[in-house]
Short mmCIF file of C-alpha atoms in Angstrom, two decimals:
data_model
loop_
_atom_site.label_atom_id
_atom_site.label_comp_id
_atom_site.label_asym_id
_atom_site.label_seq_id
_atom_site.Cartn_x
_atom_site.Cartn_y
_atom_site.Cartn_z
CA MET A 1 0.14 -0.02 0.06
CA THR A 2 1.04 3.79 -0.46
CA ALA A 3 1.21 5.58 3.09
CA SER A 4 -0.30 8.98 3.43
CA PRO A 5 2.27 11.67 4.42
CA GLY A 6 3.83 11.06 7.86
CA THR A 7 2.14 7.64 8.27
CA ALA A 8 4.08 4.45 8.49
CA SER A 9 3.89 1.64 6.09
CA LEU A 10 3.32 -0.98 8.60
CA ASP A 11 2.89 -4.70 7.52
CA TYR A 12 -0.60 -5.37 8.81
CA ALA A 13 -0.18 -9.10 7.75
CA SER A 14 2.61 -9.77 10.01
CA PRO A 15 1.99 -10.92 13.70
CA PRO A 16 1.75 -7.76 15.98
CA ASP A 17 4.79 -6.65 17.70
CA ARG A 18 4.44 -7.32 21.40
CA GLY A 19 8.08 -6.93 22.41
CA GLY A 20 7.45 -3.68 24.41
CA ILE A 21 6.04 -2.68 27.88
CA GLY A 22 3.31 -4.83 28.80
CA GLY A 23 2.99 -6.72 25.48
CA GLN A 24 2.68 -3.49 23.63
CA PRO A 25 4.91 -2.54 20.55
CA ARG A 26 8.69 -2.11 21.08
CA GLY A 27 8.64 1.30 19.87
CA LEU A 28 6.24 2.30 22.71
CA THR A 29 9.22 1.72 25.17
CA THR A 30 11.40 4.28 23.37
CA LEU A 31 8.80 6.86 23.14
CA PHE A 32 7.65 6.18 26.98
CA PHE A 33 11.08 7.05 28.16
CA THR A 34 11.56 9.95 25.62
CA GLU A 35 8.43 11.49 26.78
CA MET A 36 9.06 10.68 30.48
CA TRP A 37 12.27 12.93 30.55
CA GLU A 38 10.69 15.57 28.41
CA ARG A 39 7.97 16.00 30.93
CA PHE A 40 10.48 15.86 33.54
CA SER A 41 12.12 18.89 32.26
CA PHE A 42 8.71 20.55 31.51
CA TYR A 43 7.14 19.82 34.95
CA GLY A 44 10.26 20.49 36.80
CA MET A 45 10.32 24.06 35.59
CA LYS A 46 6.72 24.45 35.64
CA ALA A 47 6.70 23.53 39.46
CA ILE A 48 8.67 26.53 40.51
CA LEU A 49 7.85 29.00 37.61
CA VAL A 50 5.08 30.84 39.26
CA LEU A 51 6.85 30.70 42.52
CA TYR A 52 10.02 32.07 40.97
CA THR A 53 8.00 34.96 39.27
CA ALA A 54 6.02 35.96 42.06
CA ALA A 55 9.15 35.58 44.73
CA ALA A 56 10.54 39.00 45.92
CA ILE A 57 13.69 40.12 44.48
CA SER A 58 15.32 39.81 47.85
CA VAL A 59 15.17 35.98 47.81
CA GLY A 60 16.07 35.75 44.19
CA GLY A 61 12.90 35.88 42.57
CA LEU A 62 11.56 38.48 39.75
CA GLY A 63 9.18 40.38 42.08
CA PHE A 64 6.19 40.35 39.96
CA ASP A 65 2.79 40.89 41.35
CA ASN A 66 0.17 37.85 41.21
CA ALA A 67 -1.70 39.46 38.20
CA HIS A 68 1.68 39.74 36.11
CA ALA A 69 3.14 36.68 37.23
CA GLY A 70 -0.07 35.02 36.20
CA ARG A 71 0.09 36.77 32.92
CA ILE A 72 3.77 35.51 32.25
CA VAL A 73 2.92 32.03 33.20
CA GLY A 74 -0.27 31.83 31.40
CA LEU A 75 1.25 33.11 28.20
CA TYR A 76 4.12 30.67 28.41
CA THR A 77 1.98 27.70 29.11
CA SER A 78 -0.65 28.54 26.47
CA SER A 79 2.31 29.04 24.08
CA VAL A 80 3.68 25.61 24.81
CA TYR A 81 0.51 24.26 23.76
CA LEU A 82 -0.13 26.46 20.79
CA THR A 83 3.01 25.81 18.97
CA PRO A 84 2.32 22.10 18.45
CA LEU A 85 -0.33 23.26 15.75
CA ILE A 86 2.43 24.44 13.70
CA GLY A 87 4.88 21.77 14.63
CA GLY A 88 2.36 18.85 13.45
CA TRP A 89 2.22 20.92 10.35
CA ILE A 90 5.99 21.11 9.80
CA ALA A 91 6.41 17.39 10.48
CA ASP A 92 3.73 16.38 8.19
CA ARG A 93 5.09 18.42 5.34
CA LEU A 94 8.65 18.68 5.77
CA LEU A 95 10.62 16.87 8.60
CA GLY A 96 8.77 13.77 9.43
CA MET A 97 7.91 13.04 13.29
CA ARG A 98 11.17 11.20 14.13
CA LEU A 99 13.24 14.06 12.97
CA ALA A 100 10.82 16.83 14.33
CA VAL A 101 11.04 15.03 18.01
CA LEU A 102 14.78 15.25 17.95
CA ILE A 103 15.19 18.81 16.91
CA GLY A 104 12.36 19.80 19.46
CA GLY A 105 14.26 17.99 22.22
CA ILE A 106 17.52 19.86 21.44
CA VAL A 107 15.72 23.22 21.27
CA ILE A 108 13.90 22.41 24.75
CA ALA A 109 17.31 21.58 26.34
CA CYS A 110 18.81 25.10 25.21
CA GLY A 111 15.72 26.81 26.70
CA HIS A 112 16.11 25.28 30.14
CA PHE A 113 20.00 25.96 30.15
CA SER A 114 19.26 29.46 29.08
CA MET A 115 16.96 29.92 32.29
CA ALA A 116 19.73 28.55 34.35
CA CYS A 117 21.45 31.82 33.77
CA HIS A 118 20.62 34.58 36.38
CA SER A 119 19.41 37.33 33.49
CA ILE A 120 16.02 38.68 32.83
CA THR A 121 16.81 38.43 29.00
CA ASN A 122 17.80 34.58 29.53
CA PHE A 123 14.57 33.95 31.20
CA TYR A 124 12.38 35.26 28.42
CA ALA A 125 14.77 33.52 25.91
CA GLY A 126 14.57 30.28 27.62
CA LEU A 127 10.74 30.51 27.66
CA VAL A 128 10.44 31.15 23.94
CA LEU A 129 12.89 28.43 23.22
CA ILE A 130 10.94 25.70 25.16
CA ALA A 131 7.66 26.82 23.66
CA LEU A 132 9.12 26.34 20.32
CA GLY A 133 10.79 22.95 20.95
CA THR A 134 7.58 21.46 22.62
CA GLY A 135 5.76 22.58 19.42
CA LEU A 136 8.04 20.10 17.40
CA LEU A 137 8.15 17.59 19.86
CA LYS A 138 4.74 17.14 21.85
CA PRO A 139 2.25 16.54 19.02
CA ASN A 140 4.62 14.18 16.90
CA ILE A 141 5.73 11.80 19.65
CA SER A 142 1.94 11.22 20.54
CA SER A 143 1.09 10.69 16.92
CA MET A 144 3.98 8.24 16.64
CA VAL A 145 2.36 6.23 19.50
CA GLY A 146 -0.72 6.06 17.51
CA GLN A 147 1.20 4.81 14.33
CA LEU A 148 2.27 2.14 16.24
CA TYR A 149 -1.09 0.25 16.15
CA PRO A 150 -2.96 -1.02 13.18
CA GLN A 151 -6.51 0.01 12.85
CA GLY A 152 -8.64 -1.96 15.04
CA ASP A 153 -5.71 -3.03 17.46
CA PRO A 154 -7.51 -3.48 20.89
CA ARG A 155 -4.12 -2.46 22.50
CA ARG A 156 -4.47 1.24 21.41
CA ASP A 157 -6.24 2.74 24.53
CA ALA A 158 -4.17 0.78 26.77
CA GLY A 159 -0.89 1.81 25.17
CA PHE A 160 -1.90 5.45 25.32
CA SER A 161 -2.54 4.91 29.08
CA ILE A 162 0.87 3.56 29.49
CA PHE A 163 2.38 6.26 27.42
CA TYR A 164 0.40 8.61 29.85
CA MET A 165 1.76 6.91 32.93
CA GLY A 166 5.33 7.64 31.35
CA ILE A 167 4.21 11.32 31.35
CA ASN A 168 3.54 11.31 34.85
CA LEU A 169 6.37 9.39 36.09
CA GLY A 170 8.41 12.30 34.71
CA ALA A 171 6.18 14.84 36.19
CA LEU A 172 6.29 13.08 39.55
CA ILE A 173 10.17 13.08 39.78
CA ALA A 174 10.47 16.43 38.48
CA PRO A 175 8.91 18.73 41.26
CA LEU A 176 10.72 16.61 43.79
CA VAL A 177 14.32 17.25 42.30
CA CYS A 178 13.74 20.87 40.96
CA GLY A 179 11.69 21.74 43.60
CA PHE A 180 14.23 20.70 46.28
CA LEU A 181 17.04 22.47 44.52
CA ALA A 182 14.98 25.74 43.96
CA GLN A 183 13.47 25.88 47.45
CA ALA A 184 14.81 23.68 49.94
CA PRO A 185 16.85 25.31 52.97
CA ALA A 186 19.11 22.34 52.92
CA PHE A 187 20.37 23.05 49.44
CA LYS A 188 20.45 26.85 49.96
CA ASN A 189 22.68 26.26 53.14
CA PHE A 190 24.74 23.76 50.67
CA LEU A 191 25.30 26.70 48.36
CA SER A 192 26.20 29.17 51.26
CA ARG A 193 28.83 26.64 52.57
CA HIS A 194 30.57 26.28 49.14
CA GLY A 195 30.67 30.25 48.53
CA MET A 196 27.58 30.53 46.18
CA ASN A 197 24.66 32.87 46.63
CA PRO A 198 21.68 30.73 47.91
CA ASN A 199 19.20 33.15 46.20
CA ASN A 200 20.39 31.62 42.78
CA SER A 201 19.00 28.28 43.89
CA TRP A 202 16.00 28.75 41.62
CA HIS A 203 18.35 28.37 38.58
CA TRP A 204 19.82 25.19 39.77
CA GLY A 205 16.29 24.12 39.51
CA PHE A 206 15.87 25.25 35.99
CA ALA A 207 19.23 23.64 35.02
CA ALA A 208 18.17 20.31 36.38
CA ALA A 209 15.21 20.43 33.93
CA GLY A 210 17.57 20.84 31.16
CA VAL A 211 19.71 17.81 32.19
CA GLY A 212 16.62 15.74 32.36
CA MET A 213 15.82 16.75 28.57
CA ILE A 214 19.41 15.76 27.70
CA PHE A 215 18.62 12.23 29.27
CA GLY A 216 15.64 12.07 27.20
CA LEU A 217 17.56 12.85 23.90
CA VAL A 218 20.40 10.31 24.69
CA GLN A 219 17.89 7.56 25.08
CA TYR A 220 15.83 8.50 21.86
CA VAL A 221 18.81 8.41 19.76
CA MET A 222 20.24 5.27 21.18
CA SER A 223 16.95 3.24 20.90
CA GLY A 224 15.76 4.95 17.59
CA GLY A 225 16.04 1.62 15.80
CA ARG A 226 12.63 0.45 17.53
CA LEU A 227 10.84 3.37 15.48
CA LYS A 228 12.17 2.73 12.01
CA GLU A 229 8.59 1.86 10.94
CA VAL A 230 7.00 5.17 12.09
CA GLY A 231 7.44 8.77 12.06
CA ALA A 232 9.29 8.70 8.63
CA ARG A 233 10.09 12.06 6.58
CA PRO A 234 7.39 12.68 3.98
CA LYS A 235 8.10 12.23 0.47
CA LYS A 236 8.71 15.25 -1.55
CA ALA A 237 6.06 14.35 -4.27
CA ARG A 238 2.64 15.95 -3.50
CA PRO A 239 0.52 12.85 -2.81
CA ALA A 240 -2.55 12.09 -4.83
CA ARG A 241 -5.94 12.80 -3.14
CA VAL A 242 -8.22 9.84 -3.32
CA VAL A 243 -11.53 10.36 -4.83
CA GLU A 244 -14.14 7.60 -4.69
CA THR A 245 -15.58 6.78 -8.29
CA THR A 246 -17.71 3.57 -7.51
CA ASP A 247 -19.77 2.66 -4.55
CA SER A 248 -16.82 0.13 -3.56
CA ARG A 249 -13.96 1.61 -1.82
CA ASN A 250 -10.53 0.01 -2.74
CA SER A 251 -9.12 -0.14 0.70
CA SER A 252 -5.66 -1.18 2.12
CA PRO A 253 -5.68 -3.83 5.13
CA ASN A 254 -5.77 -1.06 7.51
CA GLY A 255 -8.89 0.66 6.42
CA GLN A 256 -7.25 3.51 4.41
CA LEU A 257 -7.84 4.13 0.79
CA ASN A 258 -5.18 2.77 -1.67
CA SER A 259 -4.09 5.61 -3.72
CA THR A 260 -3.00 3.36 -6.35
CA SER A 261 -6.46 2.07 -6.97
CA PRO A 262 -7.61 2.24 -10.68
CA ASN A 263 -10.87 3.75 -9.17
CA THR A 264 -9.25 6.86 -7.88
CA ARG A 265 -7.93 10.09 -9.66
CA PRO A 266 -5.28 12.59 -8.45
CA GLU A 267 -6.53 15.83 -7.08
CA GLU A 268 -4.76 18.58 -5.47
CA ASP A 269 -4.15 17.90 -1.83
CA ALA A 270 -4.96 20.05 1.37
CA GLY A 271 -2.18 22.09 1.19
CA ASP A 272 -3.32 24.44 -1.75
CA ALA A 273 -3.68 28.11 -2.38
CA LEU A 274 -7.33 28.55 -1.09
CA SER A 275 -6.43 26.63 2.12
CA PHE A 276 -3.63 28.94 2.87
CA THR A 277 -5.58 32.04 1.80
CA LEU A 278 -8.48 30.94 4.22
CA ALA A 279 -5.68 30.38 6.98
CA ALA A 280 -4.40 34.15 6.42
CA VAL A 281 -7.92 35.39 6.54
CA GLY A 282 -8.64 33.44 9.84
CA ALA A 283 -5.43 34.98 11.50
CA ALA A 284 -6.42 38.36 10.34
CA ILE A 285 -9.84 37.84 11.93
CA GLY A 286 -8.23 36.46 15.24
CA VAL A 287 -5.77 39.54 15.41
CA ALA A 288 -8.88 41.96 14.74
CA VAL A 289 -10.81 40.53 17.61
CA CYS A 290 -7.86 40.86 19.94
CA PHE A 291 -7.63 44.52 19.09
CA ILE A 292 -11.44 44.97 19.54
CA CYS A 293 -11.14 43.43 22.86
CA GLY A 294 -8.77 46.22 23.98
CA ASN A 295 -5.32 44.70 23.37
CA ARG A 296 -2.59 47.00 22.41
CA ILE A 297 1.07 46.44 21.57
CA HIS A 298 3.38 48.67 23.81
CA SER A 299 6.28 46.15 23.95
CA TRP A 300 7.33 42.92 22.38
CA LEU A 301 5.78 41.02 25.42
CA ASP A 302 2.41 42.59 24.41
CA ILE A 303 2.77 40.54 21.00
CA VAL A 304 2.22 37.17 22.65
CA PRO A 305 -1.62 37.69 23.36
CA PHE A 306 -2.21 38.12 19.66
CA LEU A 307 -0.67 34.71 18.80
CA LEU A 308 -3.45 32.55 20.35
CA PRO A 309 -6.47 33.93 18.38
CA ALA A 310 -4.21 34.25 15.27
CA VAL A 311 -3.29 30.65 15.36
CA LEU A 312 -6.65 29.75 16.05
CA GLY A 313 -7.87 31.62 13.07
CA ILE A 314 -5.20 30.02 11.04
CA ALA A 315 -6.49 26.56 12.03
CA PHE A 316 -10.08 27.19 11.49
CA GLY A 317 -9.20 28.89 7.96
CA TYR A 318 -7.03 26.16 7.19
CA LEU A 319 -9.38 23.33 7.89
CA ILE A 320 -12.23 25.08 6.26
CA GLY A 321 -10.10 25.07 3.07
CA VAL A 322 -9.21 21.51 3.75
CA SER A 323 -12.85 20.31 4.33
CA ARG A 324 -13.82 20.31 0.61
CA HIS A 325 -11.30 17.40 0.03
CA LEU A 326 -12.80 15.28 2.91
CA SER A 327 -15.49 12.75 2.64
CA ARG A 328 -18.71 13.30 4.53
CA GLN A 329 -17.73 10.62 7.13
CA GLU A 330 -14.35 12.38 7.58
CA MET A 331 -16.10 15.64 7.92
CA GLY A 332 -18.33 14.24 10.77
CA ARG A 333 -15.43 12.94 12.55
CA VAL A 334 -13.45 16.30 12.38
CA GLY A 335 -16.60 18.26 13.45
CA ALA A 336 -16.86 15.73 16.59
CA ILE A 337 -13.29 16.49 17.24
CA PHE A 338 -14.00 20.30 17.34
CA ILE A 339 -16.95 19.78 19.81
CA LEU A 340 -14.80 17.81 22.24
CA PHE A 341 -12.20 20.48 21.46
CA VAL A 342 -14.39 23.05 23.29
CA PHE A 343 -15.15 20.69 26.31
CA SER A 344 -11.50 19.94 26.59
CA THR A 345 -10.69 23.57 26.97
CA ILE A 346 -12.98 24.05 29.81
CA PHE A 347 -11.40 21.05 31.57
CA TRP A 348 -7.81 22.39 31.09
CA MET A 349 -8.83 25.76 32.44
CA SER A 350 -9.56 23.98 35.72
CA PHE A 351 -7.01 21.28 35.66
CA GLU A 352 -4.25 23.79 34.70
CA GLN A 353 -5.01 25.84 38.05
CA ALA A 354 -2.55 23.26 39.47
CA GLY A 355 0.26 25.29 38.36
CA THR A 356 -1.05 28.71 38.94
CA SER A 357 -3.72 29.54 41.75
CA LEU A 358 -3.54 26.35 43.38
CA ASN A 359 0.27 26.62 43.19
CA LEU A 360 0.12 29.69 45.20
CA PHE A 361 -2.68 28.36 47.45
CA ALA A 362 -0.08 25.71 48.57
CA ASP A 363 2.75 28.11 49.08
CA ARG A 364 0.83 30.74 50.98
CA LEU A 365 -2.29 29.21 52.64
CA THR A 366 -1.28 25.62 53.17
CA ARG A 367 0.82 23.79 55.83
CA THR A 368 4.01 22.46 54.21
CA THR A 369 4.45 19.91 56.79
CA MET A 370 2.99 16.31 56.87
CA PHE A 371 3.87 13.43 59.13
CA GLY A 372 6.13 15.83 61.08
CA TYR A 373 8.40 16.54 58.11
CA SER A 374 8.52 19.75 56.24
CA PHE A 375 8.82 20.05 52.56
CA PRO A 376 8.97 22.64 49.79
CA SER A 377 5.64 23.92 48.66
CA SER A 378 6.49 22.79 45.13
CA TRP A 379 6.24 19.27 46.18
CA PHE A 380 2.56 19.49 45.96
CA GLN A 381 3.14 19.45 42.05
CA ALA A 382 4.22 15.85 42.40
CA VAL A 383 0.95 14.57 44.14
CA GLN A 384 -1.21 14.35 41.06
CA PRO A 385 1.58 12.62 38.94
CA ALA A 386 1.83 10.03 41.80
CA PHE A 387 -1.77 9.52 41.67
CA VAL A 388 -1.77 9.05 37.85
CA ILE A 389 0.94 6.43 38.12
CA LEU A 390 -1.08 4.45 40.69
CA LEU A 391 -4.31 4.81 38.78
CA ALA A 392 -3.27 4.80 35.19
CA PRO A 393 -3.07 0.89 35.10
CA VAL A 394 -6.28 0.78 36.56
CA PHE A 395 -7.98 2.74 34.29
CA ALA A 396 -6.33 0.92 31.40
CA TRP A 397 -7.52 -2.46 32.79
CA ILE A 398 -11.08 -1.04 33.12
CA TRP A 399 -11.29 0.16 29.48
CA ILE A 400 -9.92 -3.06 28.35
CA THR A 401 -12.33 -5.13 30.73
CA LEU A 402 -15.29 -3.26 29.58
CA GLY A 403 -14.63 -4.08 25.89
CA LYS A 404 -17.74 -3.11 23.69
CA ARG A 405 -19.45 -2.20 26.65
CA ASP A 406 -17.01 0.79 27.25
CA LEU A 407 -18.15 4.30 27.67
CA SER A 408 -17.95 6.59 24.44
CA SER A 409 -15.20 9.15 24.55
CA PRO A 410 -17.76 12.03 24.87
CA ALA A 411 -19.05 10.28 27.96
CA LYS A 412 -15.77 10.11 29.30
CA PHE A 413 -15.06 13.78 28.59
CA ALA A 414 -18.28 14.70 30.48
CA ILE A 415 -17.32 12.51 33.60
CA ALA A 416 -14.09 14.14 33.47
CA LEU A 417 -15.69 17.66 33.93
CA VAL A 418 -17.67 16.23 36.81
CA PHE A 419 -14.57 15.36 38.54
CA ALA A 420 -13.15 18.95 37.67
CA GLY A 421 -16.06 20.44 39.41
CA LEU A 422 -15.86 18.23 42.49
CA ALA A 423 -12.22 19.12 42.81
CA PHE A 424 -12.97 22.92 42.86
CA ALA A 425 -15.94 22.47 45.05
CA LEU A 426 -13.53 21.11 47.75
CA VAL A 427 -10.87 23.77 47.25
CA THR A 428 -13.63 26.45 47.49
CA TYR A 429 -14.58 25.08 50.97
CA ALA A 430 -11.02 25.04 51.84
CA SER A 431 -10.38 28.58 50.78
CA ALA A 432 -13.22 29.73 53.25
CA LEU A 433 -11.16 28.39 56.18
CA THR A 434 -8.10 30.47 55.45
CA ARG A 435 -9.58 33.64 57.40
CA GLY A 436 -7.71 36.04 55.09
CA GLY A 437 -4.19 34.19 55.30
CA THR A 438 -4.11 34.10 58.95
CA PHE A 439 -4.68 30.23 58.98
CA LEU A 440 -2.87 27.56 57.08
CA VAL A 441 -5.35 24.92 55.82
CA SER A 442 -4.22 21.40 56.04
CA PRO A 443 -2.26 19.98 53.13
CA TRP A 444 -4.70 16.94 53.00
CA TRP A 445 -7.32 19.38 51.43
CA LEU A 446 -5.07 19.91 48.31
CA VAL A 447 -4.42 15.93 48.28
CA GLY A 448 -8.14 15.50 48.05
CA VAL A 449 -8.30 18.20 45.10
CA TYR A 450 -5.58 16.60 43.22
CA LEU A 451 -7.06 12.99 43.38
CA LEU A 452 -10.45 14.10 42.03
CA GLN A 453 -8.55 16.05 39.29
CA THR A 454 -6.57 12.80 38.53
CA TYR A 455 -9.88 10.93 37.92
CA GLY A 456 -10.96 13.45 35.43
CA GLU A 457 -7.29 13.59 33.77
CA LEU A 458 -7.49 9.85 33.24
CA CYS A 459 -11.07 9.99 31.81
CA LEU A 460 -9.95 12.62 29.36
CA SER A 461 -6.39 13.06 28.33
CA PRO A 462 -5.12 9.52 27.31
CA VAL A 463 -8.56 8.83 25.91
CA GLY A 464 -8.51 12.21 23.97
CA LEU A 465 -4.96 11.33 22.45
CA SER A 466 -6.39 8.01 21.31
CA THR A 467 -9.52 9.61 19.90
CA ILE A 468 -7.72 12.13 17.79
CA THR A 469 -5.45 9.48 16.11
CA LYS A 470 -8.62 7.37 15.52
CA LEU A 471 -10.72 9.98 14.16
CA SER A 472 -8.38 12.32 12.30
CA PRO A 473 -8.04 11.84 8.50
CA GLY A 474 -4.59 9.98 7.75
CA ARG A 475 -3.01 13.00 5.91
CA LEU A 476 -4.01 15.34 8.65
CA VAL A 477 -3.36 13.55 11.84
CA GLY A 478 -0.29 15.60 12.92
CA LEU A 479 -2.32 18.82 12.14
CA MET A 480 -5.26 17.64 14.14
CA MET A 481 -2.94 16.50 16.96
CA GLY A 482 -1.94 20.03 17.12
CA VAL A 483 -5.39 21.12 17.13
CA TRP A 484 -6.02 19.10 20.16
CA PHE A 485 -3.14 20.48 22.02
CA LEU A 486 -4.37 24.05 21.07
CA SER A 487 -7.39 23.19 23.61
CA THR A 488 -4.64 22.76 26.34
CA SER A 489 -3.18 26.22 25.24
CA LEU A 490 -6.51 27.96 25.60
CA GLY A 491 -6.95 26.41 29.10
CA ASP A 492 -3.77 27.59 30.12
CA ARG A 493 -4.11 30.90 29.14
CA ILE A 494 -7.41 31.31 30.95
CA ALA A 495 -5.77 29.57 33.94
CA GLY A 496 -3.28 32.15 33.92
CA MET A 497 -5.73 35.12 33.68
CA VAL A 498 -7.74 33.55 36.56
CA LEU A 499 -4.41 34.11 38.73
CA THR A 500 -5.14 37.78 38.52
CA PHE A 501 -8.19 37.20 41.09
CA PHE A 502 -6.31 35.41 43.57
CA ASP A 503 -5.96 37.28 46.82
CA GLU A 504 -4.63 35.20 49.76
CA LYS A 505 -5.86 37.98 52.14
CA ASP A 506 -9.45 37.97 51.22
CA PRO A 507 -11.22 34.45 51.48
CA ARG A 508 -14.31 35.76 49.77
CA ALA A 509 -12.37 36.62 46.60
CA LEU A 510 -10.96 33.00 46.79
CA VAL A 511 -14.36 31.49 47.25
CA THR A 512 -15.71 33.54 44.31
CA MET A 513 -12.74 32.46 42.02
CA PHE A 514 -12.73 28.88 42.89
CA GLY A 515 -16.50 28.79 42.97
CA SER A 516 -16.83 30.14 39.43
CA VAL A 517 -14.72 27.44 38.37
CA THR A 518 -16.77 24.79 39.99
CA ILE A 519 -20.03 26.09 38.45
CA ILE A 520 -18.50 26.27 34.81
CA SER A 521 -17.24 22.60 35.18
CA PHE A 522 -20.80 21.37 36.09
CA VAL A 523 -22.61 23.27 33.59
CA ALA A 524 -20.32 22.00 30.75
CA ALA A 525 -20.52 18.56 32.05
CA SER A 526 -24.49 18.74 31.78
CA ILE A 527 -24.37 20.25 28.32
CA LEU A 528 -21.89 17.57 27.16
CA PHE A 529 -23.87 14.65 28.47
CA LEU A 530 -26.95 15.93 26.43
CA LEU A 531 -24.79 16.10 23.29
CA VAL A 532 -23.36 12.63 23.83
CA PRO A 533 -25.88 10.95 21.54
CA LEU A 534 -25.02 13.51 18.60
CA ILE A 535 -21.62 13.18 18.90
CA LYS A 536 -21.79 9.29 18.83
CA LYS A 537 -23.74 9.62 15.73
CA MET A 538 -21.37 11.78 13.95
CA ILE A 539 -18.47 9.32 14.55
CA ALA A 540 -20.62 6.00 14.38
CA THR A 541 -19.76 4.81 10.83
CA PRO A 542 -16.47 3.39 10.82
CA ALA A 543 -14.07 3.52 7.69
CA ALA A 544 -13.72 0.41 5.56
CA GLY A 545 -11.68 -2.01 7.56
CA GLN A 546 -11.99 -0.40 10.92
CA SER A 547 -13.84 -2.00 13.52
CA GLU A 548 -13.16 0.02 16.56
CA SER A 549 -15.15 3.24 17.60
CA ALA A 550 -14.28 6.33 19.42
#
């Protein structure tokens, strides 16, 4: 068969590869550890980022107020999940997924080491480099996981759950290492004893994140032979667009149309002039909306808020152009992706409070002692990944055990929003106990919040990744994976904006802030439950040769 751009030509007649983790393909092991170390670098830096920006200059921080710290962190984290839209397209058209992951990892490491230098210029340069590198790595490594499995392989959801466990293994270790280096009095005393400034301990945490990315790159290169069948560079020649001319589809064994069929004719693919023109129009509309909403450019930092609406416009414009090349079934599936996109954004808006408002809540309003031991406040960021590691195998087992009785992806998304609402209902109550910052609440409140968020995360995130790879048209899988991460970008941007309303001295403000997130989550869950039958209808008819459903 002839593979579509960025899609591996797997031999579906051969026995399935079961040489990896838990009977999964061998390539999953390589991608598992690559993503684990990349997430170590990302979450290690993220665990201390808002604390560093909001810390006083006298203790080595940047001295930003809560609003400005939230703005910086929100813009950065949204950019991290914004650039995958472009990175997926670059891999589909130019580099291939394997090379894009390698280049992205190198750029990420440079960004972390830039932040290890005590300079505001290096700080901003590091954030930019990490965002750009993540754009190349993040969507393509996830897409490569999907390419490891033939269509209809029942191991796919379990494989993504295992992959997701690798993400959280890195996220668990990272705050413990980077947080200790950045905040722990023991390490600050170590620096003082050796003639170094203890206030620079933040930058040791940033450097540790860079070292983690280097470990990931070394592992990726040394075990790259397991990935020889996936993520190859696309051919230079423009692929033929497959058009049905009879009632019978000439399909390859994996359910994709065979472009060598005598019943097809060449047609200009999705990357034509009209698609790019509509993308440019969409970008212009996004920028115009940003101006109408009152945004103005007074410095280079003011440019960043315009990027998100511009990229959103590009994505929608480009996909409108592409839509005329898609079959009716493909259009329905793309439409389902965008409905789930909206509710995914709402979920991440609440979930990503862990790195912003909940991080400051832990630092300023929560006791950092447990079982008689004190610990840095950034260590709270390790609680959620620990729960994921414990529970991911359980959820993977549940999905496999349910089999055909399994819940649909939209239903799992709605359940995730319910858990998000419960988590913020809990922290809303805890915030009422703080008495204007004069009382530090028990750390068990945040442990409970993170447990509920983990239930929601495992219902949505790995399931979402798997759903995108199943529903996306083959030639657009990298781009659609970028669109999926765009929902996280929007959620992160909103999460940063919410930090503007954080006031540890006013419990009523905290109750209002956290309570609003609670209400939004529950309302969104209710609406999505009502839409489940419609979404299932949009994705119900499988492509030829496919047996699985979303």
